[in-house]
């Protein structure tokens, strides 16, 4: 196929050249009805390109197959058999993937370090999770993706499980041994879904970790807005092999997705694919060189340590590391990542990725250059100098893995939709959670519906909130109360 084509963008350009008189949504009619104050901030071109996908960009019967052509080009670009573009984010895409593999009350093996969108899929579908424990680093208090052996053991204990889902890379850039996990799933005759939200760039440079399709995964979900040149909510999911029916996957996505997809998002996805095919290798040559230099210079600052493969990649830990995620341990500064992240934003207008009780992280992409690198390095240099004067850092109680892993005693769907009550946090120990309690970012629930709470996890969340952690999905954001299931 001609990868220099960008069918959505080309159709949009043709639409601009000969715009119809539309008596259809959107109601702003290509910006004519937009408030001038809105146009001043957003720009007229945003509204001009906000057209219907059908009876706008394409005709009523979609006979020009514009979106279909764009999806075929994307599949060829990355070596997948089928590709679907989504304007509803990977939060929807991963749910569609899950529902194409397992149904109500069927089992699905899931790494317990899954994103909250996966848990939402379990709740909506009534899928019964079989949790597979991550590989825990007790010294750094960090979870890496589960091992292939852990998935094999789970399949042997649950031979009726319909498939497996693993998250790789994690928000910290650590990667699973996807080839081994895919082999394990396939030996059991089951498909592997990879939540590769942080890995849209992986197919486009050989020095990056192996991406899911090359590793043998059946379905892969990517968030192009995270590491690519696309708008927020841009997602792509890929399929290969015969363990998941493409018609079923498309049907499940249609069930969950919007009937009013954004042509703006489609167009950006289409253009990003062409950019990566034509220039991805050189763009990531530059990004990887930039990351290498930044790692060395940040690591040389007193009190900062940039984690690398030597920290994260060894037996019992991660299999690989995305070098574009700069994860910096600041514990020697006697402050938390929460405080450091807030200070860097307020004093240097530098927004960081993940901030936790002892780390901050900066996500690099092909869009970064010496200017952004200098801004980050300058901000971190001043952080080191002012750290002794920062407010005292609250101590976060981080229990070991045995106490962090809560027992799933009720199906997530049943706990979420069943009778609930809000109890004072002091009375929540031993109760069954009926809500997700998710430090964000990275968005991995510390407790989820159907798990029995214990005092260590409650203390972790409460001390974390006091130290600056954000738990946005809690019914009571300061966690003075906890929503729990009513038990007979």
Tab-separated table of C-alpha atoms in Angstrom:
chain	number	residue	atom	x	y	z
A	1	UNK	CA	0.000	0.000	0.000
A	2	UNK	CA	1.069	3.599	-0.551
A	3	UNK	CA	2.044	4.729	2.949
A	4	UNK	CA	2.458	8.315	1.738
A	5	UNK	CA	-1.310	8.510	1.640
A	6	UNK	CA	-3.363	9.894	4.521
A	7	UNK	CA	-6.950	9.232	3.429
A	8	UNK	CA	-8.692	10.996	6.316
A	9	UNK	CA	-6.531	14.090	5.995
A	10	UNK	CA	-6.900	14.103	2.222
A	11	UNK	CA	-10.677	13.817	2.447
A	12	UNK	CA	-10.722	16.642	4.982
A	13	UNK	CA	-8.665	18.836	2.658
A	14	UNK	CA	-11.124	18.081	-0.153
A	15	UNK	CA	-13.994	18.958	2.171
A	16	UNK	CA	-12.344	22.318	2.925
A	17	UNK	CA	-11.829	22.993	-0.775
A	18	UNK	CA	-15.491	22.429	-1.625
A	19	UNK	CA	-17.490	22.683	1.602
A	20	UNK	CA	-21.117	21.590	1.428
A	21	UNK	CA	-23.995	23.490	2.976
A	22	UNK	CA	-24.680	21.220	5.921
A	23	UNK	CA	-28.027	20.679	7.575
A	24	UNK	CA	-26.514	18.105	9.923
A	25	UNK	CA	-24.599	18.174	13.182
A	26	UNK	CA	-22.374	19.632	14.475
A	27	UNK	CA	-24.583	22.546	15.271
A	28	UNK	CA	-21.835	25.170	15.144
A	29	UNK	CA	-21.821	24.667	11.301
A	30	UNK	CA	-18.017	24.734	10.884
A	31	UNK	CA	-17.664	27.528	13.392
A	32	UNK	CA	-20.205	29.982	12.033
A	33	UNK	CA	-22.256	29.634	15.199
A	34	UNK	CA	-19.368	29.473	17.656
A	35	UNK	CA	-18.996	32.209	20.248
A	36	UNK	CA	-16.188	34.561	19.116
A	37	UNK	CA	-14.666	34.299	22.579
A	38	UNK	CA	-14.374	30.539	22.063
A	39	UNK	CA	-12.896	31.006	18.593
A	40	UNK	CA	-10.299	33.336	20.064
A	41	UNK	CA	-9.016	30.593	22.344
A	42	UNK	CA	-9.537	27.460	20.243
A	43	UNK	CA	-9.057	28.889	16.765
A	44	UNK	CA	-11.395	28.741	13.804
A	45	UNK	CA	-9.657	25.788	12.150
A	46	UNK	CA	-10.694	23.434	14.949
A	47	UNK	CA	-14.350	24.099	14.176
A	48	UNK	CA	-13.734	24.090	10.427
A	49	UNK	CA	-12.383	20.537	10.643
A	50	UNK	CA	-15.026	19.293	13.068
A	51	UNK	CA	-17.272	17.531	10.554
A	52	UNK	CA	-19.331	14.368	10.547
A	53	UNK	CA	-17.519	11.186	9.625
A	54	UNK	CA	-20.583	10.045	7.669
A	55	UNK	CA	-22.629	12.506	5.594
A	56	UNK	CA	-19.721	14.884	6.032
A	57	UNK	CA	-16.281	13.470	5.380
A	58	UNK	CA	-17.759	10.458	3.565
A	59	UNK	CA	-21.169	10.013	1.969
A	60	UNK	CA	-24.209	8.501	3.651
A	61	UNK	CA	-23.238	4.935	2.737
A	62	UNK	CA	-19.506	5.434	3.425
A	63	UNK	CA	-18.934	4.236	-0.131
A	64	UNK	CA	-15.537	5.954	-0.334
A	65	UNK	CA	-14.244	3.730	2.503
A	66	UNK	CA	-12.087	6.513	3.912
A	67	UNK	CA	-11.837	5.187	7.457
A	68	UNK	CA	-11.482	1.604	6.263
A	69	UNK	CA	-8.547	2.637	4.055
A	70	UNK	CA	-6.909	4.487	6.958
A	71	UNK	CA	-7.217	1.402	9.163
A	72	UNK	CA	-5.721	-0.832	6.480
A	73	UNK	CA	-2.765	1.527	6.125
A	74	UNK	CA	-2.259	1.528	9.895
A	75	UNK	CA	-2.337	-2.273	10.033
A	76	UNK	CA	0.235	-2.583	7.270
A	77	UNK	CA	2.455	0.062	8.867
A	78	UNK	CA	2.854	-1.960	12.058
A	79	UNK	CA	2.425	-5.501	10.740
A	80	UNK	CA	-0.989	-6.292	12.238
A	81	UNK	CA	-3.691	-8.241	10.438
A	82	UNK	CA	-6.538	-5.938	11.503
A	83	UNK	CA	-6.517	-2.447	12.994
A	84	UNK	CA	-9.323	-0.357	14.454
A	85	UNK	CA	-9.107	3.385	15.112
A	86	UNK	CA	-10.958	4.702	18.145
A	87	UNK	CA	-11.838	8.228	19.210
A	88	UNK	CA	-12.866	7.138	22.706
A	89	UNK	CA	-9.432	6.470	24.155
A	90	UNK	CA	-7.848	3.189	25.169
A	91	UNK	CA	-10.156	3.096	28.153
A	92	UNK	CA	-12.814	2.008	25.667
A	93	UNK	CA	-10.499	-0.015	23.436
A	94	UNK	CA	-9.322	-2.253	26.258
A	95	UNK	CA	-12.917	-2.887	27.326
A	96	UNK	CA	-13.789	-3.894	23.753
A	97	UNK	CA	-10.835	-6.280	23.738
A	98	UNK	CA	-11.858	-7.814	27.058
A	99	UNK	CA	-15.475	-8.282	25.971
A	100	UNK	CA	-14.340	-9.970	22.770
A	101	UNK	CA	-12.552	-12.639	24.835
A	102	UNK	CA	-14.712	-13.167	27.951
A	103	UNK	CA	-18.342	-12.655	28.913
A	104	UNK	CA	-20.396	-12.437	32.111
A	105	UNK	CA	-19.155	-14.767	34.868
A	106	UNK	CA	-16.372	-16.124	32.648
A	107	UNK	CA	-12.817	-15.969	33.946
A	108	UNK	CA	-10.033	-13.784	32.553
A	109	UNK	CA	-6.465	-13.779	33.840
A	110	UNK	CA	-5.471	-10.179	34.596
A	111	UNK	CA	-2.253	-8.720	35.953
A	112	UNK	CA	-3.122	-6.984	39.232
A	113	UNK	CA	-1.174	-3.918	38.091
A	114	UNK	CA	-3.899	-3.216	35.514
A	115	UNK	CA	-5.223	0.278	34.897
A	116	UNK	CA	-8.569	1.308	36.367
A	117	UNK	CA	-10.103	1.147	32.859
A	118	UNK	CA	-9.553	-2.623	32.937
A	119	UNK	CA	-11.336	-2.841	36.279
A	120	UNK	CA	-14.169	-0.801	34.791
A	121	UNK	CA	-14.382	-3.411	32.018
A	122	UNK	CA	-14.669	-6.179	34.604
A	123	UNK	CA	-17.492	-4.291	36.307
A	124	UNK	CA	-19.411	-3.563	33.112
A	125	UNK	CA	-19.086	-7.070	31.683
A	126	UNK	CA	-19.404	-9.066	34.882
A	127	UNK	CA	-16.146	-10.878	34.057
A	128	UNK	CA	-14.608	-12.811	36.914
A	129	UNK	CA	-10.957	-11.766	37.298
A	130	UNK	CA	-8.230	-14.223	38.144
A	131	UNK	CA	-5.556	-11.878	39.436
A	132	UNK	CA	-1.951	-12.561	38.492
A	133	UNK	CA	0.520	-10.923	40.859
A	134	UNK	CA	3.107	-8.477	39.524
A	135	UNK	CA	6.801	-8.930	40.212
A	136	UNK	CA	7.385	-6.793	43.279
A	137	UNK	CA	10.597	-4.959	44.135
A	138	UNK	CA	10.451	-4.696	47.952
A	139	UNK	CA	13.400	-2.294	48.129
A	140	UNK	CA	12.089	0.251	45.618
A	141	UNK	CA	8.412	-0.414	46.446
A	142	UNK	CA	7.591	-0.808	42.767
A	143	UNK	CA	5.584	-3.396	40.854
A	144	UNK	CA	6.781	-4.761	37.513
A	145	UNK	CA	4.620	-6.794	35.084
A	146	UNK	CA	3.841	-10.418	36.000
A	147	UNK	CA	6.045	-13.218	34.696
A	148	UNK	CA	5.136	-15.881	32.163
A	149	UNK	CA	5.437	-18.487	34.934
A	150	UNK	CA	2.831	-16.618	36.987
A	151	UNK	CA	0.404	-16.692	34.045
A	152	UNK	CA	1.133	-20.380	33.429
A	153	UNK	CA	0.410	-21.200	37.059
A	154	UNK	CA	-2.852	-19.228	36.887
A	155	UNK	CA	-3.941	-21.059	33.720
A	156	UNK	CA	-3.245	-24.404	35.398
A	157	UNK	CA	-5.370	-23.420	38.408
A	158	UNK	CA	-8.108	-21.995	36.182
A	159	UNK	CA	-8.210	-24.048	32.970
A	160	UNK	CA	-11.547	-22.511	31.970
A	161	UNK	CA	-10.154	-18.976	31.885
A	162	UNK	CA	-10.933	-17.447	28.488
A	163	UNK	CA	-7.660	-15.583	28.041
A	164	UNK	CA	-5.072	-13.317	29.648
A	165	UNK	CA	-4.454	-9.584	29.887
A	166	UNK	CA	-1.140	-7.966	30.760
A	167	UNK	CA	-0.070	-4.320	30.965
A	168	UNK	CA	3.231	-3.544	29.227
A	169	UNK	CA	4.926	-1.092	29.337
A	170	UNK	CA	3.848	0.118	32.750
A	171	UNK	CA	3.629	3.879	33.366
A	172	UNK	CA	7.175	3.554	34.749
A	173	UNK	CA	8.379	2.156	31.416
A	174	UNK	CA	9.003	-1.400	32.595
A	175	UNK	CA	8.031	-4.191	30.214
A	176	UNK	CA	6.868	-7.787	30.465
A	177	UNK	CA	8.398	-10.713	28.624
A	178	UNK	CA	5.526	-10.607	26.162
A	179	UNK	CA	6.841	-13.357	23.897
A	180	UNK	CA	6.984	-15.793	26.812
A	181	UNK	CA	3.542	-14.774	28.093
A	182	UNK	CA	2.048	-15.101	24.597
A	183	UNK	CA	3.603	-18.555	24.241
A	184	UNK	CA	2.152	-19.526	27.617
A	185	UNK	CA	-1.340	-18.354	26.688
A	186	UNK	CA	-1.194	-20.089	23.313
A	187	UNK	CA	-0.042	-23.379	24.863
A	188	UNK	CA	-3.304	-23.241	26.788
A	189	UNK	CA	-5.190	-22.366	23.604
A	190	UNK	CA	-6.096	-18.899	24.854
A	191	UNK	CA	-5.536	-15.368	23.495
A	192	UNK	CA	-3.342	-12.696	25.037
A	193	UNK	CA	-4.522	-9.078	25.278
A	194	UNK	CA	-1.792	-6.498	25.870
A	195	UNK	CA	-2.691	-3.119	27.309
A	196	UNK	CA	0.157	-1.288	25.586
A	197	UNK	CA	-1.240	2.170	26.197
A	198	UNK	CA	2.266	3.546	26.771
A	199	UNK	CA	3.778	1.826	23.747
A	200	UNK	CA	2.379	3.368	20.555
A	201	UNK	CA	5.929	4.287	19.486
A	202	UNK	CA	7.427	0.823	19.969
A	203	UNK	CA	6.949	-0.516	16.400
A	204	UNK	CA	8.987	2.296	14.891
A	205	UNK	CA	12.520	1.832	16.230
A	206	UNK	CA	14.572	-1.352	16.792
A	207	UNK	CA	16.188	-0.067	20.005
A	208	UNK	CA	12.829	0.259	21.742
A	209	UNK	CA	11.255	-2.717	23.560
A	210	UNK	CA	9.550	-5.331	21.390
A	211	UNK	CA	5.982	-4.358	20.722
A	212	UNK	CA	3.057	-6.657	21.384
A	213	UNK	CA	2.264	-7.852	17.851
A	214	UNK	CA	5.905	-8.781	17.183
A	215	UNK	CA	5.889	-10.688	20.481
A	216	UNK	CA	2.894	-12.779	19.397
A	217	UNK	CA	0.030	-11.081	21.257
A	218	UNK	CA	-3.453	-11.535	19.817
A	219	UNK	CA	-4.890	-8.098	20.640
A	220	UNK	CA	-2.910	-4.966	21.436
A	221	UNK	CA	-4.353	-1.662	22.624
A	222	UNK	CA	-2.319	1.538	22.243
A	223	UNK	CA	-2.956	5.134	23.305
A	224	UNK	CA	-1.479	7.242	20.530
A	225	UNK	CA	-2.078	10.440	22.479
A	226	UNK	CA	0.381	9.253	25.146
A	227	UNK	CA	3.544	8.717	23.092
A	228	UNK	CA	2.492	9.739	19.576
A	229	UNK	CA	1.365	12.787	17.605
A	230	UNK	CA	-2.359	12.551	18.168
A	231	UNK	CA	-5.053	14.239	20.212
A	232	UNK	CA	-6.259	13.135	23.615
A	233	UNK	CA	-8.670	10.176	23.287
A	234	UNK	CA	-6.763	8.805	20.279
A	235	UNK	CA	-6.521	5.028	20.464
A	236	UNK	CA	-5.704	2.162	18.132
A	237	UNK	CA	-6.231	-1.523	18.724
A	238	UNK	CA	-4.641	-4.223	16.623
A	239	UNK	CA	-5.487	-7.883	16.065
A	240	UNK	CA	-3.728	-10.917	14.648
A	241	UNK	CA	-4.195	-14.690	14.666
A	242	UNK	CA	-7.381	-16.743	14.841
A	243	UNK	CA	-8.079	-16.809	18.591
A	244	UNK	CA	-10.152	-13.610	18.519
A	245	UNK	CA	-12.745	-13.080	15.800
A	246	UNK	CA	-12.277	-9.663	14.122
A	247	UNK	CA	-16.030	-9.324	13.573
A	248	UNK	CA	-16.614	-9.905	17.290
A	249	UNK	CA	-13.971	-7.348	18.253
A	250	UNK	CA	-15.508	-4.775	15.910
A	251	UNK	CA	-18.965	-5.540	17.292
A	252	UNK	CA	-17.842	-5.073	20.886
A	253	UNK	CA	-16.145	-1.780	20.018
A	254	UNK	CA	-19.331	-0.625	18.281
A	255	UNK	CA	-21.361	-1.596	21.347
A	256	UNK	CA	-19.277	0.634	23.619
A	257	UNK	CA	-18.153	3.397	21.298
A	258	UNK	CA	-19.658	6.695	20.299
A	259	UNK	CA	-21.878	7.003	17.237
A	260	UNK	CA	-20.413	10.497	16.744
A	261	UNK	CA	-16.664	9.909	16.304
A	262	UNK	CA	-14.354	12.887	16.008
A	263	UNK	CA	-12.906	13.392	12.532
A	264	UNK	CA	-10.250	15.580	14.172
A	265	UNK	CA	-9.010	12.562	16.114
A	266	UNK	CA	-9.184	10.270	13.080
A	267	UNK	CA	-7.215	12.777	11.026
A	268	UNK	CA	-4.476	13.131	13.637
A	269	UNK	CA	-4.158	9.340	13.907
A	270	UNK	CA	-3.916	9.052	10.143
A	271	UNK	CA	-1.232	11.718	9.960
A	272	UNK	CA	0.758	10.209	12.827
A	273	UNK	CA	0.895	6.839	11.057
A	274	UNK	CA	2.287	8.482	7.929
A	275	UNK	CA	4.785	10.490	10.000
A	276	UNK	CA	6.061	7.368	11.741
A	277	UNK	CA	6.378	5.325	8.531
A	278	UNK	CA	8.276	8.080	6.763
A	279	UNK	CA	10.281	9.624	9.611
A	280	UNK	CA	9.870	7.486	12.734
A	281	UNK	CA	13.356	5.951	12.623
A	282	UNK	CA	15.150	9.300	12.454
A	283	UNK	CA	12.804	10.951	14.972
A	284	UNK	CA	13.461	8.219	17.520
A	285	UNK	CA	17.185	8.191	16.781
A	286	UNK	CA	17.142	11.776	18.013
A	287	UNK	CA	14.800	11.084	20.936
A	288	UNK	CA	16.896	8.176	22.184
A	289	UNK	CA	20.093	10.228	21.953
A	290	UNK	CA	18.390	13.027	23.865
A	291	UNK	CA	17.222	10.592	26.547
A	292	UNK	CA	20.695	9.119	26.964
A	293	UNK	CA	22.246	12.528	27.526
A	294	UNK	CA	19.499	13.646	29.899
A	295	UNK	CA	19.789	10.476	31.955
A	296	UNK	CA	23.492	11.085	32.496
A	297	UNK	CA	23.099	14.761	33.366
A	298	UNK	CA	20.160	14.263	35.741
A	299	UNK	CA	21.867	11.339	37.456
A	300	UNK	CA	24.881	13.575	38.103
A	301	UNK	CA	22.757	15.969	40.198
A	302	UNK	CA	23.233	15.446	43.930
A	303	UNK	CA	20.380	13.540	45.529
A	304	UNK	CA	18.858	12.328	42.237
A	305	UNK	CA	19.110	8.871	40.708
A	306	UNK	CA	17.702	8.018	37.301
A	307	UNK	CA	16.571	4.419	37.235
A	308	UNK	CA	17.907	2.291	34.412
A	309	UNK	CA	17.998	-1.319	33.330
A	310	UNK	CA	20.386	-2.161	36.145
A	311	UNK	CA	17.657	-1.229	38.648
A	312	UNK	CA	14.557	-2.553	36.907
A	313	UNK	CA	15.610	-5.413	34.602
A	314	UNK	CA	16.841	-8.595	36.208
A	315	UNK	CA	15.374	-11.976	37.249
A	316	UNK	CA	12.204	-11.457	39.210
A	317	UNK	CA	11.782	-7.929	37.889
A	318	UNK	CA	11.022	-6.434	34.449
A	319	UNK	CA	12.154	-7.969	31.163
A	320	UNK	CA	12.895	-4.642	29.449
A	321	UNK	CA	12.692	-0.869	29.905
A	322	UNK	CA	11.553	1.954	27.662
A	323	UNK	CA	14.482	4.413	27.898
A	324	UNK	CA	12.203	7.355	27.067
A	325	UNK	CA	10.588	7.157	30.514
A	326	UNK	CA	12.984	8.991	32.846
A	327	UNK	CA	12.118	7.721	36.321
A	328	UNK	CA	14.016	9.681	38.966
A	329	UNK	CA	14.338	8.567	42.590
A	330	UNK	CA	14.400	11.681	44.800
A	331	UNK	CA	14.232	9.967	48.197
A	332	UNK	CA	17.699	11.310	49.086
A	333	UNK	CA	16.219	14.825	49.018
A	334	UNK	CA	13.972	13.920	51.988
A	335	UNK	CA	10.845	14.928	50.118
A	336	UNK	CA	8.120	13.175	48.172
A	337	UNK	CA	7.430	13.063	44.472
A	338	UNK	CA	4.105	14.735	45.190
A	339	UNK	CA	5.733	17.819	46.717
A	340	UNK	CA	8.499	17.897	44.126
A	341	UNK	CA	6.044	17.687	41.239
A	342	UNK	CA	3.920	20.501	42.662
A	343	UNK	CA	7.000	22.694	43.212
A	344	UNK	CA	8.313	22.127	39.674
A	345	UNK	CA	4.944	23.051	38.196
A	346	UNK	CA	4.441	26.192	40.273
A	347	UNK	CA	8.030	27.490	40.000
A	348	UNK	CA	9.126	26.309	36.539
A	349	UNK	CA	5.888	25.492	34.666
A	350	UNK	CA	7.251	21.960	34.219
A	351	UNK	CA	4.600	19.241	34.278
A	352	UNK	CA	5.831	15.779	35.184
A	353	UNK	CA	4.331	12.374	34.433
A	354	UNK	CA	4.111	10.066	37.484
A	355	UNK	CA	4.836	11.455	40.940
A	356	UNK	CA	4.715	9.002	43.832
A	357	UNK	CA	5.960	8.786	47.390
A	358	UNK	CA	9.644	8.708	46.366
A	359	UNK	CA	9.877	9.271	42.595
A	360	UNK	CA	9.143	11.702	39.807
A	361	UNK	CA	9.185	10.843	36.123
A	362	UNK	CA	9.458	12.707	32.846
A	363	UNK	CA	8.075	11.210	29.652
A	364	UNK	CA	10.096	11.977	26.523
A	365	UNK	CA	8.762	11.575	22.987
A	366	UNK	CA	9.910	12.372	19.477
A	367	UNK	CA	8.579	15.897	20.082
A	368	UNK	CA	11.234	16.749	22.685
A	369	UNK	CA	14.410	18.617	21.833
A	370	UNK	CA	17.274	20.491	23.449
A	371	UNK	CA	14.923	23.289	24.513
A	372	UNK	CA	12.594	21.034	26.508
A	373	UNK	CA	15.560	19.051	27.826
A	374	UNK	CA	17.178	22.261	29.093
A	375	UNK	CA	13.929	23.307	30.791
A	376	UNK	CA	13.721	19.969	32.620
A	377	UNK	CA	17.384	19.947	33.642
A	378	UNK	CA	17.281	23.549	34.875
A	379	UNK	CA	14.167	22.880	36.917
A	380	UNK	CA	15.630	19.752	38.509
A	381	UNK	CA	18.891	21.556	39.255
A	382	UNK	CA	17.017	24.203	41.207
A	383	UNK	CA	14.867	21.574	42.911
A	384	UNK	CA	18.029	20.012	44.345
A	385	UNK	CA	19.156	23.381	45.694
A	386	UNK	CA	15.814	24.292	47.318
A	387	UNK	CA	14.864	20.830	48.592
A	388	UNK	CA	16.157	21.456	52.151
A	389	UNK	CA	13.713	24.365	52.444
A	390	UNK	CA	10.630	22.563	51.159
A	391	UNK	CA	7.814	21.856	53.632
A	392	UNK	CA	8.332	18.679	55.654
A	393	UNK	CA	7.355	15.635	53.603
A	394	UNK	CA	4.608	13.488	55.054
A	395	UNK	CA	5.637	9.902	55.655
A	396	UNK	CA	3.723	7.505	53.409
A	397	UNK	CA	3.032	4.076	54.870
A	398	UNK	CA	3.899	1.636	52.056
A	399	UNK	CA	3.244	-1.959	53.137
A	400	UNK	CA	4.880	-4.996	51.615
A	401	UNK	CA	3.280	-6.918	48.752
A	402	UNK	CA	1.558	-9.457	50.991
A	403	UNK	CA	-0.448	-6.710	52.677
A	404	UNK	CA	-0.944	-4.632	49.547
A	405	UNK	CA	-2.609	-7.557	47.767
A	406	UNK	CA	-6.189	-7.647	48.944
A	407	UNK	CA	-8.390	-10.727	48.739
A	408	UNK	CA	-11.080	-10.668	46.027
A	409	UNK	CA	-14.125	-12.043	47.826
A	410	UNK	CA	-16.965	-10.711	45.647
A	411	UNK	CA	-17.252	-10.238	41.890
A	412	UNK	CA	-16.334	-6.600	41.075
A	413	UNK	CA	-19.672	-6.072	39.317
A	414	UNK	CA	-21.677	-7.420	42.265
A	415	UNK	CA	-19.864	-5.246	44.809
A	416	UNK	CA	-20.135	-2.128	42.649
A	417	UNK	CA	-23.830	-2.440	41.811
A	418	UNK	CA	-24.987	-4.088	45.027
A	419	UNK	CA	-26.195	-2.336	48.194
A	420	UNK	CA	-23.509	-0.035	49.599
A	421	UNK	CA	-22.921	2.257	52.534
A	422	UNK	CA	-20.344	4.896	53.429
A	423	UNK	CA	-18.510	4.165	56.661
A	424	UNK	CA	-15.890	6.206	58.547
A	425	UNK	CA	-12.433	5.214	57.337
A	426	UNK	CA	-11.601	4.041	60.858
A	427	UNK	CA	-14.287	1.358	60.469
A	428	UNK	CA	-13.334	0.194	56.950
A	429	UNK	CA	-10.788	-2.471	57.968
A	430	UNK	CA	-12.224	-5.874	57.064
A	431	UNK	CA	-15.061	-4.469	54.952
A	432	UNK	CA	-15.566	-5.223	51.252
A	433	UNK	CA	-14.787	-2.241	49.028
A	434	UNK	CA	-17.580	-1.113	46.719
A	435	UNK	CA	-15.553	1.560	44.908
A	436	UNK	CA	-12.191	1.935	43.230
A	437	UNK	CA	-9.511	3.713	45.264
A	438	UNK	CA	-6.870	4.702	42.756
A	439	UNK	CA	-3.744	6.833	43.245
A	440	UNK	CA	-3.618	8.861	40.030
A	441	UNK	CA	-1.363	8.844	38.165
A	442	UNK	CA	-0.498	6.049	37.457
A	443	UNK	CA	-4.144	4.945	37.763
A	444	UNK	CA	-3.665	1.459	39.226
A	445	UNK	CA	-6.290	0.819	41.926
A	446	UNK	CA	-4.958	0.120	45.399
A	447	UNK	CA	-8.392	-1.307	46.196
A	448	UNK	CA	-11.229	-2.226	43.885
A	449	UNK	CA	-14.836	-3.377	44.240
A	450	UNK	CA	-15.125	-6.797	45.805
A	451	UNK	CA	-11.762	-6.757	47.599
A	452	UNK	CA	-11.644	-6.981	51.383
A	453	UNK	CA	-9.884	-3.936	52.805
A	454	UNK	CA	-7.172	-4.162	55.413
A	455	UNK	CA	-5.639	-1.572	57.712
A	456	UNK	CA	-2.349	-1.439	55.775
A	457	UNK	CA	-3.945	-0.417	52.474
A	458	UNK	CA	-6.165	2.081	54.269
A	459	UNK	CA	-3.095	3.537	56.002
A	460	UNK	CA	-1.248	3.691	52.663
A	461	UNK	CA	-4.060	5.683	51.072
A	462	UNK	CA	-4.679	7.964	54.046
A	463	UNK	CA	-0.996	8.791	54.605
A	464	UNK	CA	-0.561	9.152	50.857
A	465	UNK	CA	-3.399	11.665	50.625
A	466	UNK	CA	-1.952	13.597	53.557
A	467	UNK	CA	1.388	13.665	51.689
A	468	UNK	CA	-0.129	14.867	48.397
A	469	UNK	CA	-1.470	11.743	46.701
A	470	UNK	CA	-4.606	12.236	44.591
A	471	UNK	CA	-7.346	9.566	44.705
A	472	UNK	CA	-9.895	11.061	42.281
A	473	UNK	CA	-12.344	8.171	42.035
A	474	UNK	CA	-13.079	7.876	45.761
A	475	UNK	CA	-16.598	8.893	46.792
A	476	UNK	CA	-14.889	10.950	49.515
A	477	UNK	CA	-11.666	12.292	47.908
A	478	UNK	CA	-9.992	12.939	51.283
A	479	UNK	CA	-11.013	9.403	52.307
A	480	UNK	CA	-12.711	10.422	55.519
A	481	UNK	CA	-15.252	7.735	54.594
A	482	UNK	CA	-15.076	4.635	52.391
A	483	UNK	CA	-17.865	3.150	50.286
A	484	UNK	CA	-18.281	-0.521	51.170
A	485	UNK	CA	-20.677	-3.346	50.407
A	486	UNK	CA	-23.531	-4.021	52.772
A	487	UNK	CA	-23.011	-7.542	54.046
A	488	UNK	CA	-25.882	-9.638	55.349
